[in-house]
C-alpha atoms as a printed R data frame, in Angstrom:
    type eleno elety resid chain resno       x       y      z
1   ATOM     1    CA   UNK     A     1 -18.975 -32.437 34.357
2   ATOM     2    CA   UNK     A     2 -20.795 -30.636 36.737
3   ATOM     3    CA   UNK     A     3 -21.867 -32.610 39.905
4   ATOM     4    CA   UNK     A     4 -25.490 -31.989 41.330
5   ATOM     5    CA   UNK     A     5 -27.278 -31.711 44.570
6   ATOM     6    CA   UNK     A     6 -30.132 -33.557 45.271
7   ATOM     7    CA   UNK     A     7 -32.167 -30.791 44.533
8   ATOM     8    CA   UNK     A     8 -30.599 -31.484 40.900
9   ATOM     9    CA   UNK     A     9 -28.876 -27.975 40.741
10  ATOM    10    CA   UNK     A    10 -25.618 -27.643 39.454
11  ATOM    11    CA   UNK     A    11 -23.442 -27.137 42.261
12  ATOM    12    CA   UNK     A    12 -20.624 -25.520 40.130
13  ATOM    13    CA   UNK     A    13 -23.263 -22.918 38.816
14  ATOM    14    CA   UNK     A    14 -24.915 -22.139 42.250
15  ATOM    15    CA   UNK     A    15 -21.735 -21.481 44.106
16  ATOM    16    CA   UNK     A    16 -21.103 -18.721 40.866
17  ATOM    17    CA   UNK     A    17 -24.397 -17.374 41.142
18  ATOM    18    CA   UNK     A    18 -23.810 -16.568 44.579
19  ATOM    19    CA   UNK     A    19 -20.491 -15.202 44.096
20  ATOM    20    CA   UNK     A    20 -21.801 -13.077 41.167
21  ATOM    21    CA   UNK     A    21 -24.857 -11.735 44.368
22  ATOM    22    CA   UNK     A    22 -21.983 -11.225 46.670
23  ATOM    23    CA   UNK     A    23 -20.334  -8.854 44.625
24  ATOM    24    CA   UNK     A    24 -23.136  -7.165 43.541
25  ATOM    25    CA   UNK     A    25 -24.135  -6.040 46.667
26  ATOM    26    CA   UNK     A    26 -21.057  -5.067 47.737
27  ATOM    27    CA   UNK     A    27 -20.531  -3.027 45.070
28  ATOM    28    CA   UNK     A    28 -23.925  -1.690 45.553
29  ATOM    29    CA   UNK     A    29 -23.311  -1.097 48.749
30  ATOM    30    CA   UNK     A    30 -19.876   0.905 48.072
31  ATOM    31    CA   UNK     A    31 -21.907   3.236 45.888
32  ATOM    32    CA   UNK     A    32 -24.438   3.676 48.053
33  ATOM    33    CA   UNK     A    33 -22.590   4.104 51.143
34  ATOM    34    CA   UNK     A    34 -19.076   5.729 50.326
35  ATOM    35    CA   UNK     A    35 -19.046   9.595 49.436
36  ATOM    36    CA   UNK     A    36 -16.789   9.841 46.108
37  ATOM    37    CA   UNK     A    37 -17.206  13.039 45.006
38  ATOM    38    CA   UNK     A    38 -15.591  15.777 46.682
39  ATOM    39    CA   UNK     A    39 -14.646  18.986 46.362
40  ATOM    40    CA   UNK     A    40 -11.909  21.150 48.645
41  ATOM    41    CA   UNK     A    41 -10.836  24.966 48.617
42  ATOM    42    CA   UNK     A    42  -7.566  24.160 50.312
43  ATOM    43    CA   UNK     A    43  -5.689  23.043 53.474
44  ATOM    44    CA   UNK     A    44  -6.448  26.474 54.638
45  ATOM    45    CA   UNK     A    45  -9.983  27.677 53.796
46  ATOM    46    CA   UNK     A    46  -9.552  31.379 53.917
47  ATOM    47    CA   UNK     A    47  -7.757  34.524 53.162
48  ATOM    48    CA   UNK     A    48  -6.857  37.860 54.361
49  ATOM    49    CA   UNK     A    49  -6.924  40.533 51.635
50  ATOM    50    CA   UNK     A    50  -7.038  43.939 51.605
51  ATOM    51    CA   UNK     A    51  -9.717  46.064 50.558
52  ATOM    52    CA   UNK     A    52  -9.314  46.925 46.714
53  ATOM    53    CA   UNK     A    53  -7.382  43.939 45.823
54  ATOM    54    CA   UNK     A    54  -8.224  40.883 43.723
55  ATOM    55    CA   UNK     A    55  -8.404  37.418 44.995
56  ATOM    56    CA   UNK     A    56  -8.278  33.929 44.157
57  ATOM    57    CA   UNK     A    57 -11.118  31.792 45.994
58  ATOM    58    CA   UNK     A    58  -9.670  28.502 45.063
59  ATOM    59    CA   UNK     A    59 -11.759  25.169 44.517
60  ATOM    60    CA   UNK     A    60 -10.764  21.611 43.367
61  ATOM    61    CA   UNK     A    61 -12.867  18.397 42.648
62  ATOM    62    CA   UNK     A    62 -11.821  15.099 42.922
63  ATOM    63    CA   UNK     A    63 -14.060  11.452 41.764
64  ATOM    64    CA   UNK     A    64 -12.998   8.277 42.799
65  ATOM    65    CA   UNK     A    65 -14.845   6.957 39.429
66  ATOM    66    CA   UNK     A    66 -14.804  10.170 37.275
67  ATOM    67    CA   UNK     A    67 -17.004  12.696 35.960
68  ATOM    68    CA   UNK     A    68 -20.175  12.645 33.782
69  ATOM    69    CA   UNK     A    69 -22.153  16.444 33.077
70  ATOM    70    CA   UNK     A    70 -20.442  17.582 35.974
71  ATOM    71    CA   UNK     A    71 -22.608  20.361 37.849
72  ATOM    72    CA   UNK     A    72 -20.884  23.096 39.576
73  ATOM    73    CA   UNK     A    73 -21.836  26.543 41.327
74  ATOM    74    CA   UNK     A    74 -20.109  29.068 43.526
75  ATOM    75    CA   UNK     A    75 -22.516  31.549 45.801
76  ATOM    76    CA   UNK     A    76 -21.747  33.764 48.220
77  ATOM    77    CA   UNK     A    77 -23.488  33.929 51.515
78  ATOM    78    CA   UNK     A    78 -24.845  37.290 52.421
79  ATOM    79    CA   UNK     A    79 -25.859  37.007 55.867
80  ATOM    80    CA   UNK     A    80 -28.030  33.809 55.274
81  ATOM    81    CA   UNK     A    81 -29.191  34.608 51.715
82  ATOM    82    CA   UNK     A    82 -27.130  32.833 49.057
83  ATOM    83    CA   UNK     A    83 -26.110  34.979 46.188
84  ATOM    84    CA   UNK     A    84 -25.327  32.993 42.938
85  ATOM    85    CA   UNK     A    85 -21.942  34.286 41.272
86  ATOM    86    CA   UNK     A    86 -21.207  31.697 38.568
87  ATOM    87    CA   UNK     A    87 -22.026  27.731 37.783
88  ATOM    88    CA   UNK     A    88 -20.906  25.799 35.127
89  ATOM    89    CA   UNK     A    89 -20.488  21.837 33.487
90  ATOM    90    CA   UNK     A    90 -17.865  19.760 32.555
91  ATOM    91    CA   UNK     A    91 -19.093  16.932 30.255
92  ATOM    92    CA   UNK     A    92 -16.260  14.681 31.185
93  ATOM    93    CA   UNK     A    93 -12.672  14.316 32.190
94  ATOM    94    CA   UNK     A    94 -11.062  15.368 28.892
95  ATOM    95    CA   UNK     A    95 -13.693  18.488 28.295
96  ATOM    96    CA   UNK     A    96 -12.899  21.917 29.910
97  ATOM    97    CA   UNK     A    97 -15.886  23.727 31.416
98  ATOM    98    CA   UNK     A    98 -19.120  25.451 30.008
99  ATOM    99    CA   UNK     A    99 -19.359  28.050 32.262
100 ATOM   100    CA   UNK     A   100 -21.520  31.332 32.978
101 ATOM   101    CA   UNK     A   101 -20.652  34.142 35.618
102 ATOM   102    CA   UNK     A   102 -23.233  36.080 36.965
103 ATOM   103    CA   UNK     A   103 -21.514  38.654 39.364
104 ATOM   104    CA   UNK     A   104 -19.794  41.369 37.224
105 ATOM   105    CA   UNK     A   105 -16.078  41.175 39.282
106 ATOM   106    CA   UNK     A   106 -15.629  37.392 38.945
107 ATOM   107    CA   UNK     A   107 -13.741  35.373 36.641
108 ATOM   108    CA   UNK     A   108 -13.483  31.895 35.875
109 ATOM   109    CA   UNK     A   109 -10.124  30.826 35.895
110 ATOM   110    CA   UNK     A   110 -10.338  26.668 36.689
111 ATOM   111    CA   UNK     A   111  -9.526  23.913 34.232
112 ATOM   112    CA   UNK     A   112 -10.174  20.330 33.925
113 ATOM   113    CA   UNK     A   113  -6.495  19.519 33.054
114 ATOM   114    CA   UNK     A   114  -5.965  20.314 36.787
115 ATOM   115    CA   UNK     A   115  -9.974  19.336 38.106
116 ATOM   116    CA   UNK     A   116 -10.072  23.183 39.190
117 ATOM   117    CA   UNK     A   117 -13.241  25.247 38.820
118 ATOM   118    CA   UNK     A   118 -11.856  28.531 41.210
119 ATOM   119    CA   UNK     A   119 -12.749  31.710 40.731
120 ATOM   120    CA   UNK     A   120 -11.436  35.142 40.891
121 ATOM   121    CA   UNK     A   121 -12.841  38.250 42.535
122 ATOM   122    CA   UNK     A   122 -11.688  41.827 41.237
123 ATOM   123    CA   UNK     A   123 -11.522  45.101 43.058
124 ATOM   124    CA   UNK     A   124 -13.102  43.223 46.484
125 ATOM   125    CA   UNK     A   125 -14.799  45.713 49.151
126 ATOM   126    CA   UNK     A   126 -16.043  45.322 52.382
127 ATOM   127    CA   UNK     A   127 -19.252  44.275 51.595
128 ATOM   128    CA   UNK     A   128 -17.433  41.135 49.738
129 ATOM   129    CA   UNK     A   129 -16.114  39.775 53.455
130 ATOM   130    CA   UNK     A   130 -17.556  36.360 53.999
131 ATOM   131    CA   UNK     A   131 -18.596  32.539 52.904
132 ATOM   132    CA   UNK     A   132 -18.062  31.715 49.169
133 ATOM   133    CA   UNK     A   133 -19.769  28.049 48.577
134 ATOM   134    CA   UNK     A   134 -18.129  25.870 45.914
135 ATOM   135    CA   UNK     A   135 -20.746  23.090 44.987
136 ATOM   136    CA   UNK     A   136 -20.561  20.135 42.686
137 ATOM   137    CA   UNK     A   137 -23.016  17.390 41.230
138 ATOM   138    CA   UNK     A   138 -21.685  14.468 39.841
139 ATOM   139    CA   UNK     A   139 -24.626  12.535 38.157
140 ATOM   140    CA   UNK     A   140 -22.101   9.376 37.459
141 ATOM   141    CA   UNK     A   141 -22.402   9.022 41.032
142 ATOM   142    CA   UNK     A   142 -25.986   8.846 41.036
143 ATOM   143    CA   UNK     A   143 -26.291  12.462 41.915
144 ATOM   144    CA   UNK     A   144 -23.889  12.624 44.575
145 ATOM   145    CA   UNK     A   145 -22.732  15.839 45.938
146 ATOM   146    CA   UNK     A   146 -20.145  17.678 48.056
147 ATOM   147    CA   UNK     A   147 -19.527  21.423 49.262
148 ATOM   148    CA   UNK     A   148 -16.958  23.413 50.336
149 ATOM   149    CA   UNK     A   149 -17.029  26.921 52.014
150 ATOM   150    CA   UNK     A   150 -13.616  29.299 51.976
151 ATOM   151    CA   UNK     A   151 -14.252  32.816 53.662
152 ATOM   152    CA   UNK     A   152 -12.645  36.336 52.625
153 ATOM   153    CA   UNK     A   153 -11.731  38.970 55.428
154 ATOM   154    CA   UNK     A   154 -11.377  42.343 53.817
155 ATOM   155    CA   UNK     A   155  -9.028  44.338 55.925
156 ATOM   156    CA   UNK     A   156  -7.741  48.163 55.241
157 ATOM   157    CA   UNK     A   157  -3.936  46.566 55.669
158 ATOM   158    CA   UNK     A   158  -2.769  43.591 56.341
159 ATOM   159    CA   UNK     A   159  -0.825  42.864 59.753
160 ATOM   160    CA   UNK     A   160   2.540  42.469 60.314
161 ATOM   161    CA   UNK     A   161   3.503  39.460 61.577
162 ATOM   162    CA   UNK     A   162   5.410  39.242 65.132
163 ATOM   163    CA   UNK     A   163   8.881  38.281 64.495
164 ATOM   164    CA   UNK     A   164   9.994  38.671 67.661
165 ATOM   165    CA   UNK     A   165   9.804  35.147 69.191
166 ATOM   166    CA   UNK     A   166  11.239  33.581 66.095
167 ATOM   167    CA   UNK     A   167  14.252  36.257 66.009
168 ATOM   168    CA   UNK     A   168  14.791  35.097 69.739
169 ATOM   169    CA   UNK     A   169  14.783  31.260 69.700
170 ATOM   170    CA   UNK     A   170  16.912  31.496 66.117
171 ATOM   171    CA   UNK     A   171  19.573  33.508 68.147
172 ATOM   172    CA   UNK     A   172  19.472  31.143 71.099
173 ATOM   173    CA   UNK     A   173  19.857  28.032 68.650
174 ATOM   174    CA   UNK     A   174  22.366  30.054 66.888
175 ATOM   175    CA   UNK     A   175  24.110  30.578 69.995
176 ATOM   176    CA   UNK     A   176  24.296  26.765 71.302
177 ATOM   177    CA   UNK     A   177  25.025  25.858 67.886
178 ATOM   178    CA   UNK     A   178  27.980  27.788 68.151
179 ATOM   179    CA   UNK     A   179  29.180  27.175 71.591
180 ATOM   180    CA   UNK     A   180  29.359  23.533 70.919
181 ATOM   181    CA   UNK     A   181  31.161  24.180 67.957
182 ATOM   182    CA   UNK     A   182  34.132  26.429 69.419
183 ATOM   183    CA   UNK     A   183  34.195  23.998 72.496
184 ATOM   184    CA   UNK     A   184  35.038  20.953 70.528
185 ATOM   185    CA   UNK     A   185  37.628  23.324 68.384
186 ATOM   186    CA   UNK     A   186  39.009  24.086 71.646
187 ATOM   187    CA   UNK     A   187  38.846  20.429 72.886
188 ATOM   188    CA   UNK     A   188  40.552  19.511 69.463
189 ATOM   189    CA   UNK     A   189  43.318  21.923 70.129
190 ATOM   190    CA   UNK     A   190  43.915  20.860 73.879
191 ATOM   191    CA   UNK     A   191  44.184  17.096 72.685
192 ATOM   192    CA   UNK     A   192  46.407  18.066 69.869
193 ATOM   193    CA   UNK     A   193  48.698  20.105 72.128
194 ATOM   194    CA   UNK     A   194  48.894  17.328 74.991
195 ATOM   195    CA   UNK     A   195  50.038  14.672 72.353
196 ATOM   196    CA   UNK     A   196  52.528  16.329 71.102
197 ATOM   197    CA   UNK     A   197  54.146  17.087 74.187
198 ATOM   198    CA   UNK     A   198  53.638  13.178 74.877
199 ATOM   199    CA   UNK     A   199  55.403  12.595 72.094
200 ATOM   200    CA   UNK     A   200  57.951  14.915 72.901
201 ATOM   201    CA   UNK     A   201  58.482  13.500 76.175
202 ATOM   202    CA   UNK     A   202  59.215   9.912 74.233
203 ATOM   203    CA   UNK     A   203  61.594  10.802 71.910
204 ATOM   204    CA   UNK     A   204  63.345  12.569 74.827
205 ATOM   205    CA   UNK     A   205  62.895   8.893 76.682
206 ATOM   206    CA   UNK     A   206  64.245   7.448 73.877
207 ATOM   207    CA   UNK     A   207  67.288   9.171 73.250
208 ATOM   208    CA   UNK     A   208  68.148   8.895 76.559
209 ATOM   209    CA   UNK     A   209  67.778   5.582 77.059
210 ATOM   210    CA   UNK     A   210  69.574   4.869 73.346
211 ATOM   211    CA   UNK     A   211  72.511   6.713 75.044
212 ATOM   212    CA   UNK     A   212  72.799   4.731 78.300
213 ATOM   213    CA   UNK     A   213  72.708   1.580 76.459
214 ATOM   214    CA   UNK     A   214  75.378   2.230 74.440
215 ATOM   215    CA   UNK     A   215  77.822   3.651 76.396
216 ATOM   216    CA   UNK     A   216  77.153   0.411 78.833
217 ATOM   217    CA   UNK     A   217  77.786  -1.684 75.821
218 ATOM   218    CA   UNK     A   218  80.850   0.357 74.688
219 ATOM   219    CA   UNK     A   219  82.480  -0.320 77.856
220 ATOM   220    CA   UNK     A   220  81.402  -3.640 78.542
221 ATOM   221    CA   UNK     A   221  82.272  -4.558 75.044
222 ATOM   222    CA   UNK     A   222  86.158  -2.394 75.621
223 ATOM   223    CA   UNK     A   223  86.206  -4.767 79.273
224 ATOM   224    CA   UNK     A   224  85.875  -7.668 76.827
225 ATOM   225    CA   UNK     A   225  88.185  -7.315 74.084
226 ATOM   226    CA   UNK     A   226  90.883  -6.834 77.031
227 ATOM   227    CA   UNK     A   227  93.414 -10.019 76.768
228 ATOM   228    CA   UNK     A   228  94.511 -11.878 79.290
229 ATOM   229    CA   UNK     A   229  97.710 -10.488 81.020
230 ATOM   230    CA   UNK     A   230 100.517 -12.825 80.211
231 ATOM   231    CA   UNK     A   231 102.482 -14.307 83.421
């Protein structure tokens, strides 16, 4: 039974109430506070290309409580003025994107088996070099949004990249490497050769000294056996 305070509530059922009001607020305040959505073009957020060529401008989502009519939208900044290219929805986790395209050289090409929604840009120019916003709404999240930016440079060729310093510290490491080697083969062999003369030098020891102690017993053993002369 229940025991009571003396304002006659039932202590039992007050201390749950406020347990139940804890967690309530902080799980308000977790969804209020904390950022889930997000969305990410990449450890490295841009690309060198060259002019004529077709790229991928990559873009992933991620929910730390999943997706509901997923909004998304790539644009392209032209010097301040955003340029819509393609936007799309994605009803859920297991439902692959509704999508329209609006610029005539991209492609959709993102799937929700992987939570991509990149896009692909044909026959690029010069005039393509710049910001390419990937944007996404997640209304699960009470609306919450993220955005990501990945930038094109259009070049007529792309550079060739300086070997030079990595040829040179590979041949210096290469070098040591290989010192250290042939002086410990060379240490091995000196060791090797210096105990077997050692051991040389014993056996010689040995023989030697076998030979002086038996020719001292054979004569001390020949003085022995001689009898007494008889008177």
């Amino acid at each position: 039974m229940a025991s009571k305070d003396s304002s006659g509530v039932g202590v039992c059922r007050r201390w749950t109430s406020g347990h139940l009001l804890h967690a309530g607020l902080v799980l308000t305040l977790c969804l209020g506070v904390v950022d889930c959505l997000e969305v990410s073009t990449g450890k490295i957020p841009y690309i060198e290309a060259m002019n004529g060529s077709t790229v991928l401008i990559p873009c992933t989502y991620a929910s730390c409580i999943g997706i509901k009519n997923l909004y998304f939208s790539w644009h392209y900044n032209a010097n301040g003025t955003l340029e819509r290219l393609a936007e799309g929805s994605i009803v859920d986790e297991k439902t692959e994107p509704v999508v329209t395209v609006v610029h005539p050289r991209v492609d959709f090409v993102g799937t929700t088996k992987t939570n991509n929604i990149s896009i692909l840009l044909w026959n690029i120019t010069f005039d393509d070099m710049g910001e390419y916003i990937c944007f996404a709404k997640n209304p699960k999240e009470k609306g919450r949004n993220h955005t990501a930016i990945f930038t094109l440079i259009v070049v007529d060729e792309l550079r060739e990249i300086d070997t030079t310093l990595t040829t040179i510290i590979v041949s210096v490491v290469g070098g040591v490497i290989g010192s250290v080697i042939l002086i410990m083969v060379i240490k091995a062999l000196v060791i090797h050769f210096l105990l077997g003369k050692d051991e040389e030098k014993n056996k010689e020891c040995l023989v030697s000294s076998g030979n002086d102690n038996t020719e001292n017993g054979l004569s001390g053993a020949k003085a022995d056996n001689k009898g007494t002369p008889k008177a």
